[in-house]
Short mmCIF file of C-alpha atoms in Angstrom, two decimals:
data_model
loop_
_atom_site.label_atom_id
_atom_site.label_comp_id
_atom_site.label_asym_id
_atom_site.label_seq_id
_atom_site.Cartn_x
_atom_site.Cartn_y
_atom_site.Cartn_z
CA MET A 212 143.76 -125.18 -153.20
CA THR A 213 141.44 -124.17 -150.40
CA ALA A 214 141.03 -121.84 -147.52
CA LEU A 215 138.04 -122.98 -145.48
CA THR A 216 138.20 -120.35 -142.78
CA PHE A 217 136.43 -117.58 -144.74
CA SER A 218 133.61 -117.98 -147.21
CA SER A 219 135.06 -115.20 -149.39
CA SER A 220 138.39 -117.01 -149.74
CA SER A 221 139.15 -119.54 -152.46
CA LEU A 222 141.67 -122.24 -153.18
CA LEU A 223 143.15 -123.21 -156.51
CA LEU A 224 144.72 -126.63 -157.01
CA VAL A 225 147.12 -126.74 -159.98
CA ASN A 226 148.07 -130.21 -161.28
CA PRO A 227 149.37 -131.49 -164.64
CA ARG A 228 145.91 -132.51 -165.85
CA GLN A 229 143.79 -129.48 -164.88
CA THR A 230 143.20 -126.66 -162.41
CA GLN A 231 140.47 -127.02 -159.82
CA TRP A 232 138.73 -124.31 -157.82
CA PHE A 233 137.41 -125.02 -154.34
CA SER A 234 135.10 -122.92 -152.23
CA GLY A 235 135.51 -122.09 -148.59
CA ARG A 236 133.48 -125.21 -147.69
CA GLY A 237 135.77 -127.45 -149.73
CA GLU A 238 133.31 -127.95 -152.56
CA ALA A 239 134.29 -127.87 -156.23
CA MET A 240 133.23 -124.64 -157.87
CA ASP A 241 133.51 -122.62 -161.05
CA PRO A 242 136.11 -119.83 -161.25
CA PRO A 243 134.85 -116.84 -159.21
CA ASP A 244 133.52 -113.87 -161.13
CA SER A 245 134.77 -111.24 -158.67
CA PRO A 246 138.16 -111.40 -156.92
CA PRO A 247 137.78 -113.02 -153.49
CA SER A 248 139.46 -111.66 -150.40
CA ARG A 249 142.35 -114.05 -150.89
CA VAL A 250 143.44 -116.99 -153.05
CA SER A 251 145.71 -119.78 -151.88
CA VAL A 252 147.43 -121.75 -154.63
CA VAL A 253 148.52 -125.38 -154.14
CA ALA A 254 150.80 -126.88 -156.77
CA ASP A 255 150.97 -130.65 -157.33
CA LEU A 256 153.38 -130.86 -160.24
CA VAL A 257 156.14 -133.15 -161.46
CA GLU A 258 158.73 -130.36 -161.58
CA GLU A 259 159.73 -130.42 -157.91
CA SER A 260 163.35 -130.35 -156.72
CA HIS A 261 164.36 -131.01 -153.10
CA ILE A 262 167.73 -129.72 -151.92
CA CYS A 263 169.67 -129.56 -148.64
CA ILE A 264 171.96 -126.60 -147.95
CA SER A 265 174.73 -127.09 -145.37
CA VAL A 266 175.15 -123.65 -143.81
CA PRO A 267 178.45 -123.01 -141.95
CA GLY A 268 178.74 -121.15 -138.66
CA ILE A 269 178.08 -117.62 -139.89
CA VAL A 270 175.39 -115.09 -139.03
CA GLY A 271 173.78 -111.91 -140.33
CA ARG A 272 174.20 -110.81 -143.93
CA ASP A 273 176.97 -113.35 -144.53
CA ARG A 274 174.56 -116.20 -143.79
CA GLN A 275 171.81 -114.77 -146.03
CA SER A 276 174.28 -114.16 -148.86
CA PHE A 277 175.60 -117.71 -148.55
CA ILE A 278 172.08 -119.19 -148.62
CA GLU A 279 171.10 -117.07 -151.61
CA GLY A 280 174.26 -118.17 -153.45
CA ARG A 281 173.49 -121.83 -152.79
CA TYR A 282 169.94 -121.28 -154.06
CA GLN A 283 171.29 -119.88 -157.33
CA ALA A 284 173.77 -122.76 -157.65
CA MET A 285 171.38 -125.62 -156.79
CA LEU A 286 168.13 -124.15 -158.16
CA PRO A 287 169.23 -121.91 -161.05
CA ASP A 288 166.56 -119.61 -162.46
CA VAL A 289 163.84 -121.06 -160.20
CA ALA A 290 161.64 -118.21 -159.02
CA LEU A 291 159.24 -120.34 -156.90
CA ARG A 292 161.24 -121.73 -154.00
CA GLY A 293 160.81 -122.01 -150.27
CA ALA A 294 162.53 -123.51 -147.22
CA TRP A 295 161.01 -126.06 -144.86
CA GLN A 296 162.65 -124.43 -141.83
CA LYS A 297 161.37 -120.93 -141.14
CA ALA A 298 163.78 -118.06 -140.51
CA SER A 299 162.81 -118.03 -136.82
CA ALA A 300 164.00 -121.66 -136.50
CA GLN A 301 167.53 -120.86 -137.67
CA PRO A 302 170.12 -120.64 -134.84
CA LEU A 303 170.98 -117.15 -133.65
CA LEU A 304 174.57 -118.08 -132.81
CA PRO A 305 177.22 -118.86 -135.47
CA LYS A 306 176.42 -122.58 -135.52
CA PRO A 307 176.39 -124.88 -138.57
CA PHE A 308 172.98 -126.26 -139.58
CA GLU A 309 171.16 -127.80 -142.53
CA LEU A 310 168.46 -125.97 -144.46
CA HIS A 311 166.00 -128.12 -146.44
CA ALA A 312 164.25 -126.40 -149.33
CA MET A 313 162.46 -127.10 -152.58
CA GLY A 314 161.79 -125.34 -155.86
CA VAL A 315 159.12 -125.69 -158.52
CA SER A 316 160.06 -124.79 -162.09
CA SER A 317 156.83 -125.07 -164.06
CA PRO A 318 155.84 -122.75 -166.92
CA ALA A 319 152.22 -123.83 -166.50
CA LEU A 320 152.22 -122.70 -162.86
CA ILE A 321 153.87 -119.38 -163.72
CA ALA A 322 151.28 -118.75 -166.44
CA GLN A 323 148.45 -119.57 -164.03
CA LEU A 324 149.84 -117.14 -161.42
CA ASP A 325 150.19 -114.41 -164.06
CA GLU A 326 146.56 -114.95 -165.05
CA LEU A 327 145.43 -114.62 -161.44
CA THR A 328 147.41 -111.41 -161.07
CA ARG A 329 145.91 -109.89 -164.25
CA ALA A 330 142.42 -110.82 -163.04
CA GLY A 331 143.02 -108.94 -159.78
CA HIS A 332 142.93 -111.97 -157.48
CA PRO A 333 145.05 -111.26 -154.36
CA ILE A 334 147.39 -114.25 -153.93
CA ASP A 335 147.91 -115.26 -150.31
CA GLY A 336 150.73 -117.68 -151.17
CA VAL A 337 151.83 -120.71 -153.15
CA TRP A 338 152.36 -124.07 -151.43
CA SER A 339 153.30 -127.47 -152.78
CA LEU A 340 151.10 -130.43 -151.98
CA SER A 341 154.24 -132.29 -150.84
CA TYR A 342 154.99 -129.77 -148.09
CA LEU A 343 151.34 -129.69 -146.99
CA MET A 344 151.39 -133.50 -146.67
CA ALA A 345 154.59 -133.28 -144.62
CA HIS A 346 153.00 -130.57 -142.49
CA TRP A 347 150.03 -132.87 -141.92
CA ALA A 348 152.40 -135.66 -140.82
CA THR A 349 154.07 -133.43 -138.22
CA ARG A 350 150.66 -132.96 -136.59
CA GLN A 351 150.15 -136.74 -136.15
CA ALA A 352 151.43 -138.01 -132.80
CA SER A 353 151.62 -141.61 -134.08
CA LEU A 354 154.30 -140.66 -136.65
CA SER A 355 156.63 -138.69 -134.37
CA GLY A 356 158.71 -141.75 -133.41
CA GLN A 357 159.32 -142.99 -136.99
CA PRO A 358 162.70 -141.91 -138.46
CA TRP A 359 161.75 -142.71 -142.09
CA VAL A 360 158.17 -142.38 -143.36
CA MET A 361 156.75 -142.62 -146.87
CA LEU A 362 153.41 -140.78 -147.35
CA CYS A 363 151.18 -141.98 -150.18
CA LEU A 364 148.13 -139.87 -151.07
CA GLY A 365 145.76 -141.20 -153.72
CA LEU A 366 144.36 -138.59 -156.10
CA SER A 367 141.85 -138.61 -158.94
CA TYR A 368 144.66 -138.13 -161.44
CA GLY A 369 147.37 -140.25 -159.77
CA MET A 370 149.29 -140.52 -156.49
CA ARG A 371 151.70 -138.25 -154.63
CA MET A 372 154.58 -139.87 -152.66
CA VAL A 373 156.61 -137.91 -150.07
CA LEU A 374 159.59 -139.32 -148.15
CA LEU A 375 160.19 -137.87 -144.66
CA HIS A 376 163.37 -138.18 -142.63
CA LYS A 377 162.82 -137.14 -139.00
CA GLN A 378 159.61 -135.36 -140.11
CA VAL A 379 161.47 -133.33 -142.80
CA PRO A 380 160.56 -133.88 -146.49
CA VAL A 381 163.61 -134.95 -148.50
CA PHE A 382 162.04 -136.49 -151.64
CA SER A 383 158.71 -136.41 -153.49
CA ARG A 384 157.29 -137.96 -156.64
CA LEU A 385 154.02 -137.61 -158.56
CA LEU A 386 152.71 -140.72 -160.33
CA LEU A 387 150.17 -139.96 -163.07
CA SER A 388 148.36 -143.28 -162.92
CA ALA A 389 145.00 -144.02 -161.29
CA ASP A 390 145.48 -147.82 -161.24
CA PRO A 391 145.87 -148.97 -157.58
CA GLY A 392 147.96 -151.99 -158.57
CA ALA A 393 150.35 -149.87 -160.61
CA GLN A 394 150.57 -147.35 -157.78
CA ALA A 395 151.57 -150.07 -155.28
CA GLN A 396 154.17 -151.39 -157.71
CA GLU A 397 155.62 -147.89 -158.18
CA VAL A 398 156.00 -147.46 -154.41
CA GLY A 399 158.32 -150.50 -154.32
CA GLN A 400 160.23 -149.27 -157.39
CA THR A 401 160.64 -145.81 -155.83
CA LEU A 402 162.09 -147.27 -152.62
CA LYS A 403 164.54 -149.34 -154.70
CA TYR A 404 165.53 -146.21 -156.63
CA LEU A 405 166.20 -144.32 -153.40
CA ALA A 406 168.35 -147.16 -152.08
CA ASP A 407 170.32 -147.37 -155.34
CA ASN A 408 171.02 -143.63 -155.24
CA ARG A 409 172.13 -143.73 -151.59
CA VAL A 410 169.22 -141.61 -150.40
CA LEU A 411 168.30 -144.61 -148.23
CA GLU A 412 170.64 -147.19 -146.75
CA ARG A 413 170.15 -150.78 -147.84
CA ASP A 414 168.93 -151.88 -144.40
CA VAL A 415 166.47 -148.97 -143.97
CA ARG A 416 162.81 -149.83 -144.50
CA PRO A 417 160.61 -146.71 -144.38
CA ALA A 418 157.16 -147.05 -142.88
CA ILE A 419 154.41 -146.62 -145.47
CA VAL A 420 151.41 -144.45 -144.57
CA ALA A 421 148.51 -144.87 -146.99
CA MET A 422 146.34 -141.75 -146.83
CA ASP A 423 142.70 -142.60 -147.68
CA PRO A 424 143.65 -145.62 -149.85
CA VAL A 425 141.62 -148.21 -151.76
CA PRO A 426 141.80 -151.92 -150.78
CA GLU A 427 143.64 -152.95 -153.99
CA PHE A 428 146.46 -150.51 -153.17
CA LEU A 429 146.93 -151.95 -149.66
CA GLN A 430 146.93 -155.50 -151.00
CA GLY A 431 149.62 -154.56 -153.50
CA LEU A 432 151.82 -153.10 -150.76
CA GLN A 433 151.36 -156.17 -148.54
CA SER A 434 152.27 -158.51 -151.35
CA GLN A 435 155.67 -156.77 -151.61
CA GLY A 436 156.37 -157.21 -147.88
CA LEU A 437 156.62 -153.49 -147.21
CA LYS A 438 156.33 -152.06 -143.70
CA LEU A 439 152.84 -150.62 -143.36
CA LEU A 440 151.44 -148.35 -140.68
CA PRO A 441 147.69 -148.05 -139.94
CA GLU A 442 145.99 -146.21 -142.75
CA ALA A 443 145.10 -142.55 -142.18
CA VAL A 444 141.37 -141.97 -141.95
CA PRO A 445 140.28 -138.50 -143.10
CA ARG A 446 138.58 -136.26 -140.56
CA HIS A 447 137.08 -133.99 -143.19
CA ALA A 448 133.95 -134.89 -145.11
CA GLY A 449 135.67 -133.99 -148.39
CA GLY A 450 138.34 -136.66 -147.91
CA MET A 451 142.05 -136.63 -147.14
CA LEU A 452 142.90 -134.25 -150.00
CA THR A 453 140.57 -131.57 -148.62
CA GLU A 454 142.00 -132.08 -145.12
CA VAL A 455 145.54 -131.54 -146.42
CA LEU A 456 144.53 -128.53 -148.50
CA THR A 457 143.00 -126.78 -145.49
CA LEU A 458 146.51 -126.55 -144.01
CA ALA A 459 147.54 -123.97 -146.64
CA GLY A 460 148.02 -120.66 -144.90
CA SER A 461 150.46 -118.43 -143.07
CA ARG A 462 151.38 -121.18 -140.57
CA ALA A 463 152.25 -123.74 -143.23
CA PRO A 464 156.00 -123.99 -143.99
CA GLY A 465 157.51 -123.55 -147.44
CA ASN A 466 155.61 -120.68 -149.05
CA LEU A 467 156.98 -120.57 -152.59
CA ALA A 468 155.59 -117.15 -153.51
CA ASN A 469 157.91 -114.14 -153.31
CA LEU A 470 156.91 -110.66 -152.12
CA GLU A 471 156.44 -109.40 -155.68
CA LEU A 472 153.82 -112.09 -156.31
CA ARG A 473 152.03 -111.43 -153.01
CA ARG A 474 152.12 -107.63 -153.17
CA HIS A 475 148.37 -107.23 -153.81
CA HIS A 476 147.47 -109.50 -150.91
CA LEU A 477 149.98 -107.85 -148.58
CA ALA A 478 148.74 -104.39 -149.58
CA GLN A 479 145.16 -105.45 -148.85
CA ARG A 480 146.16 -106.85 -145.44
CA THR A 481 148.09 -103.64 -144.73
CA ARG A 482 145.01 -101.54 -145.53
CA GLN A 483 142.87 -103.74 -143.30
CA GLY A 484 145.43 -103.43 -140.54
CA LEU A 485 145.53 -99.65 -140.91
CA ARG A 486 141.74 -99.44 -140.77
CA LEU A 487 141.71 -101.63 -137.68
CA LEU A 488 144.48 -99.56 -136.11
CA THR A 489 142.60 -96.35 -136.90
CA GLY A 490 139.49 -97.74 -135.25
CA VAL A 491 141.48 -98.77 -132.20
CA VAL A 492 143.09 -95.30 -131.99
CA VAL A 493 139.68 -93.62 -132.28
CA LEU A 494 138.20 -95.86 -129.60
CA ALA A 495 141.23 -95.32 -127.37
CA GLY A 496 140.97 -91.52 -127.86
CA GLY A 497 137.26 -91.55 -127.02
CA ALA A 498 137.89 -93.69 -123.97
CA GLY A 499 140.68 -91.33 -122.91
CA LEU A 500 138.44 -88.27 -123.26
CA LEU A 501 135.70 -90.01 -121.31
CA MET A 502 138.10 -90.97 -118.53
CA GLN A 503 139.53 -87.43 -118.46
CA GLY A 504 136.01 -85.97 -118.18
CA ARG A 505 135.20 -88.35 -115.34
CA ALA A 506 138.47 -87.42 -113.63
CA LEU A 507 137.64 -83.69 -113.91
CA GLN A 508 134.16 -84.33 -112.56
CA ALA A 509 135.60 -86.35 -109.67
CA GLY A 510 138.11 -83.56 -108.94
CA THR A 511 135.35 -80.96 -108.92
CA GLU A 512 133.27 -83.08 -106.55
CA GLU A 513 136.27 -83.64 -104.26
CA SER A 514 137.02 -79.90 -104.20
CA ARG A 515 133.38 -79.16 -103.31
CA GLN A 516 133.54 -81.69 -100.46
CA HIS A 517 136.77 -80.13 -99.15
CA GLN A 518 135.17 -76.68 -99.20
CA GLN A 519 132.14 -78.00 -97.35
CA GLN A 520 134.36 -79.70 -94.75
CA ALA A 521 136.36 -76.48 -94.30
CA ALA A 522 133.15 -74.52 -93.75
CA GLU A 523 131.92 -77.07 -91.21
CA MET A 524 135.27 -76.97 -89.38
CA THR A 525 135.14 -73.16 -89.29
CA GLN A 526 131.65 -73.26 -87.83
CA ALA A 527 132.74 -75.86 -85.24
CA ALA A 528 135.76 -73.75 -84.24
CA GLN A 529 133.57 -70.67 -83.87
CA ALA A 530 131.13 -72.68 -81.72
CA ILE A 531 134.01 -73.80 -79.48
CA ARG A 532 135.22 -70.20 -79.10
CA ASP A 533 131.71 -69.05 -78.19
CA ASP A 534 131.35 -71.87 -75.65
CA LEU A 535 134.72 -71.04 -74.03
CA ALA A 536 133.80 -67.36 -73.83
CA ARG A 537 130.41 -68.20 -72.27
CA ARG A 538 132.04 -70.45 -69.61
CA ASN A 539 134.81 -67.91 -68.79
CA ILE A 540 137.55 -70.48 -69.49
CA ASN A 541 141.13 -69.24 -69.50
CA VAL A 542 142.24 -70.18 -73.01
CA PRO A 543 146.03 -69.71 -72.44
CA LEU A 544 145.85 -71.94 -69.37
CA LEU A 545 143.93 -74.58 -71.37
CA ARG A 546 146.57 -74.48 -74.10
CA LEU A 547 149.28 -74.93 -71.45
CA ALA A 548 147.46 -77.98 -70.06
CA LEU A 549 147.16 -79.48 -73.54
CA GLN A 550 150.84 -78.83 -74.15
CA VAL A 551 151.74 -80.57 -70.89
CA GLN A 552 149.55 -83.52 -71.87
CA GLN A 553 151.19 -83.81 -75.30
CA GLN A 554 154.76 -83.43 -74.07
CA GLU A 555 154.67 -85.21 -70.71
CA LEU A 556 151.66 -87.49 -70.37
CA GLN A 557 151.56 -89.16 -73.79
CA SER A 558 154.56 -91.27 -72.78
CA GLY A 559 152.64 -92.62 -69.80
CA ILE A 560 151.88 -96.23 -69.10
CA ASP A 561 148.93 -98.55 -69.41
CA PRO A 562 147.47 -99.32 -65.93
CA VAL A 563 145.80 -102.46 -67.24
CA GLN A 564 149.17 -103.94 -68.11
CA GLN A 565 150.53 -103.08 -64.64
CA LEU A 566 147.60 -104.77 -62.90
CA TRP A 567 148.01 -107.84 -65.11
CA GLN A 568 151.74 -108.04 -64.22
CA LEU A 569 150.97 -107.70 -60.49
CA GLY A 570 148.30 -110.37 -60.79
CA GLN A 571 150.75 -112.74 -62.45
CA LEU A 572 153.32 -111.97 -59.74
CA MET A 573 150.89 -112.70 -56.89
CA THR A 574 149.48 -115.82 -58.57
CA GLY A 575 152.95 -117.33 -58.88
CA ASN A 576 153.80 -116.52 -55.21
CA PRO A 577 150.79 -117.33 -52.97
CA GLN A 578 152.87 -116.74 -49.77
CA ALA A 579 152.97 -112.98 -50.60
CA GLN A 580 150.15 -110.40 -50.46
CA LEU A 581 149.87 -107.12 -52.39
CA VAL A 582 149.38 -104.27 -49.93
CA ARG A 583 149.57 -101.08 -52.05
CA SER A 584 150.14 -99.95 -55.67
CA GLU A 585 150.57 -96.30 -56.61
CA GLN A 586 151.57 -94.35 -59.75
CA ALA A 587 152.64 -90.74 -59.80
CA LEU A 588 154.33 -88.04 -61.88
CA ARG A 589 157.26 -86.45 -60.06
CA GLU A 590 160.16 -84.21 -60.91
CA GLN A 591 162.53 -86.78 -59.46
CA ALA A 592 161.25 -90.36 -59.59
CA CYS A 593 161.76 -92.43 -56.43
CA SER A 594 163.54 -89.51 -54.76
CA ASP A 595 162.15 -90.25 -51.30
CA LEU A 596 163.55 -93.81 -51.30
CA HIS A 597 167.04 -95.23 -51.40
CA ALA A 598 168.07 -95.91 -55.00
CA SER A 599 169.27 -99.39 -55.80
CA ALA A 600 172.56 -100.37 -57.40
CA GLU A 601 170.91 -100.52 -60.85
CA ALA A 602 169.71 -96.90 -60.68
CA ALA A 603 173.06 -95.71 -59.35
CA ALA A 604 174.79 -97.40 -62.26
CA ALA A 605 172.38 -95.75 -64.69
CA GLY A 606 173.31 -92.25 -63.54
CA THR A 607 170.79 -90.52 -65.86
CA GLU A 608 168.23 -87.93 -64.83
CA SER A 609 165.55 -86.85 -67.29
CA SER A 610 164.24 -83.32 -67.46
CA GLY A 611 160.54 -82.66 -66.77
CA LEU A 612 158.07 -84.90 -65.01
CA GLN A 613 158.87 -88.59 -64.55
CA VAL A 614 156.57 -91.53 -64.03
CA GLU A 615 157.16 -93.71 -60.98
CA TRP A 616 155.40 -96.87 -59.82
CA GLN A 617 155.50 -97.99 -56.21
CA PHE A 618 153.94 -101.13 -54.77
CA ASP A 619 154.30 -102.92 -51.40
CA VAL A 620 154.21 -106.68 -50.91
CA ARG A 621 153.77 -108.32 -47.49
CA PRO A 622 155.17 -111.85 -46.97
CA GLY A 623 153.34 -114.45 -44.94
CA ALA A 624 153.84 -114.19 -41.17
CA ASP A 625 154.37 -117.93 -40.75
CA LEU A 626 157.41 -118.11 -43.05
CA SER A 627 160.77 -119.06 -41.66
CA PRO A 628 163.70 -116.68 -42.29
CA ARG A 629 165.05 -118.89 -45.07
CA GLN A 630 161.64 -119.25 -46.71
CA ARG A 631 161.22 -115.48 -46.42
CA GLN A 632 164.57 -114.88 -48.10
CA ALA A 633 163.79 -117.35 -50.91
CA LEU A 634 160.42 -115.69 -51.53
CA LEU A 635 162.03 -112.26 -51.71
CA GLU A 636 164.68 -113.46 -54.17
CA GLY A 637 162.01 -114.95 -56.45
CA LEU A 638 159.95 -111.74 -56.39
CA VAL A 639 162.99 -109.58 -57.11
CA LYS A 640 164.03 -111.80 -60.03
CA THR A 641 160.54 -111.70 -61.56
CA VAL A 642 160.16 -107.92 -61.21
CA ALA A 643 163.63 -107.28 -62.65
CA ALA A 644 162.67 -109.33 -65.73
CA TRP A 645 159.81 -107.00 -66.70
CA PRO A 646 160.96 -105.47 -70.04
CA GLN A 647 159.04 -102.16 -69.72
CA TRP A 648 160.29 -101.23 -66.24
CA LEU A 649 163.58 -100.43 -64.56
CA VAL A 650 163.93 -101.10 -60.83
CA LYS A 651 165.23 -98.10 -58.85
CA THR A 652 164.32 -99.26 -55.33
CA ASN A 653 164.94 -102.91 -54.58
CA PRO A 654 163.77 -104.34 -51.15
CA GLU A 655 166.33 -107.14 -51.38
CA ARG A 656 169.10 -104.69 -50.49
CA GLN A 657 167.29 -103.52 -47.40
CA GLU A 658 166.36 -107.06 -46.38
CA SER A 659 169.94 -108.32 -46.73
CA ALA A 660 171.22 -105.46 -44.53
CA SER A 661 169.08 -106.59 -41.57
CA ALA A 662 170.05 -109.57 -39.43
CA LEU A 663 168.75 -112.97 -40.51
CA THR A 664 166.72 -113.50 -37.30
CA GLY A 665 163.12 -114.05 -36.30
CA GLY A 666 160.62 -116.72 -37.19
CA LYS A 667 157.30 -117.66 -35.72
CA GLY A 668 156.34 -115.48 -32.78
CA SER A 669 159.28 -113.12 -33.11
CA PRO A 670 158.50 -109.41 -33.33
CA ILE A 671 159.25 -107.83 -36.74
CA ASP A 672 158.87 -104.06 -37.29
CA ARG A 673 157.01 -102.47 -40.23
CA ALA A 674 160.18 -101.76 -42.22
CA THR A 675 161.06 -105.46 -42.39
CA THR A 676 157.48 -106.75 -42.69
CA GLU A 677 156.55 -105.10 -46.04
CA TRP A 678 158.74 -105.00 -49.11
CA ARG A 679 158.54 -101.91 -51.34
CA TRP A 680 159.56 -101.56 -54.98
CA CYS A 681 159.90 -98.35 -56.93
CA LEU A 682 160.11 -98.63 -60.73
CA VAL A 683 160.40 -96.21 -63.65
CA PRO A 684 159.72 -96.85 -67.38
CA ARG A 685 162.65 -97.85 -69.53
CA THR A 686 161.66 -95.37 -72.25
CA ASN A 687 164.23 -92.71 -71.45
CA LEU A 688 166.63 -94.73 -69.32
CA PRO A 689 169.41 -96.97 -70.59
CA GLU A 690 169.55 -100.64 -69.76
CA VAL A 691 171.45 -101.38 -66.56
CA THR A 692 173.40 -104.56 -66.05
CA PRO A 693 173.49 -105.47 -62.32
#
C-alpha cells in the first residue's frame, strides 16, 4: 500500500504470498524503524465477499439498524467490511435503494493489523485492491458509457479481476498464477462461471480492460473472441499497480477499517487539528488586539481633530463678533434679515431658467417681441392686475411674501386681426404649459373682450398693443384646471 503525498507516510500491500512496504515515492522499501505519520493498508486477498443489500424506504436509526442486521446475516463475524456507496450518497427521504458492500475475512490480514498496532504505527485505513481498481475506473472517461466492464490487473504474484456493473464493483477474483496464457484462459472461465450463476445474462458480453498487460495475455484474450477495450497505459513511473495504490486515502470508497482500528491515527489527526486551531485562535486574537489598538489610535486622532476644529470655529466666531462690533452693525437686524432669507427667499426661482423659457417662447413665435420682464416679492402677487379664471378657481392666498413674474409681449404691427388672435392663442397655450408656473393674469381674456377690429393702418391703443402676463410659482398653489 502507498501514500505518495507525504514522504513520512507509508503503504503496506498485503497479499497471499508476502507483504510489501512502499515509500512515499512508490519505491519498495524495508519496514520502517520508527512509526511514520500514517500507514495505509491495501489488501489483495482471496477471501473477499461482495454483497448487495436492498434497503427499504426507511430513514434514521431504523435504516442503520436494518443495514447492520443485513451485515450480520450476509457477512457473519466479518470485522473488516465497507460499503461502496458513502453515507452521504444515501437518499435522505424514505426511498428504497441498493447498498453494495464487501467484507474481507482473513486471519493473516488481522494478524498483520495487530502487529502494526503493537508497533505503534497509526493506521489511516484499510482498502481492498478491488475497490481501488474500481475507483480508478470511475475516473476514466472512456469507461463511463460501458454497462459491464471486467478489469484485469497483472501482478507479480498473479492477476486480480474485478467485474463492474454501471461502475459499481459486484464481483472480484484473485488468480495466483503468473502465466499470461493461463490468466487469459481464466478470464474466459470466470465469465462462463458468472453466466452460469446468473450474475451475467447469457447475451451480455462485458468489455475487458487489460491494465498494463503483456502481449501473450492480449493474444490469449483475442483468441477467445472476447470484447476488448484499448489497454490502459500507466501514467505513473512505477506502473499501473503503483497508480492504483496511490488512490488509497480518505476520498477512496470502501474503507474496511473500523474506528477501533483507526483510533491512533484519528487521535493524532485530532491533536494536529487542535494545534492548528490553537494557532489560528492565537493569530486571530493577536490580529484582534492589533485592530483594536489601531481603532483606539484612530479614535484618539479623530477626537484631537474635532477639538482643533472646535477651537478654530470658536476663534472664527470671535473674529466675526469683533468685526461686527468694529463696523457698528446691528446684530438683531442682521439676524432678522437672515431669517427672512431662510424663510421667504430660499423658495425663490432661478432667473436663468426664466430667461431660457422666454427665449424658447420668442424663438418659436418670431411675430412677437419681448418688451419687459420683471420679478418681485409682494404681499399679494399680481394684486394690481385682473386675476384670470385659473387664479379665481384656485382661491388660495399664501401668508408672507409671494413671488410674481410679469412680462409684456408686443405683437407685430402688420398682423391681421385673425393672425393676431392666432398668435395670442399660441402664446397663451405655451405659457400655460410651463410646469413651474401658474398663470394669474392672462392677456387672452382682455383681448377677447375688445372688438375684433383693426388691421393695417388702424389705430390701436397701448392696452391692446402689448400683452401682459403675471405668473406665480406652483410651489404653494394647487393645480388649476381651466
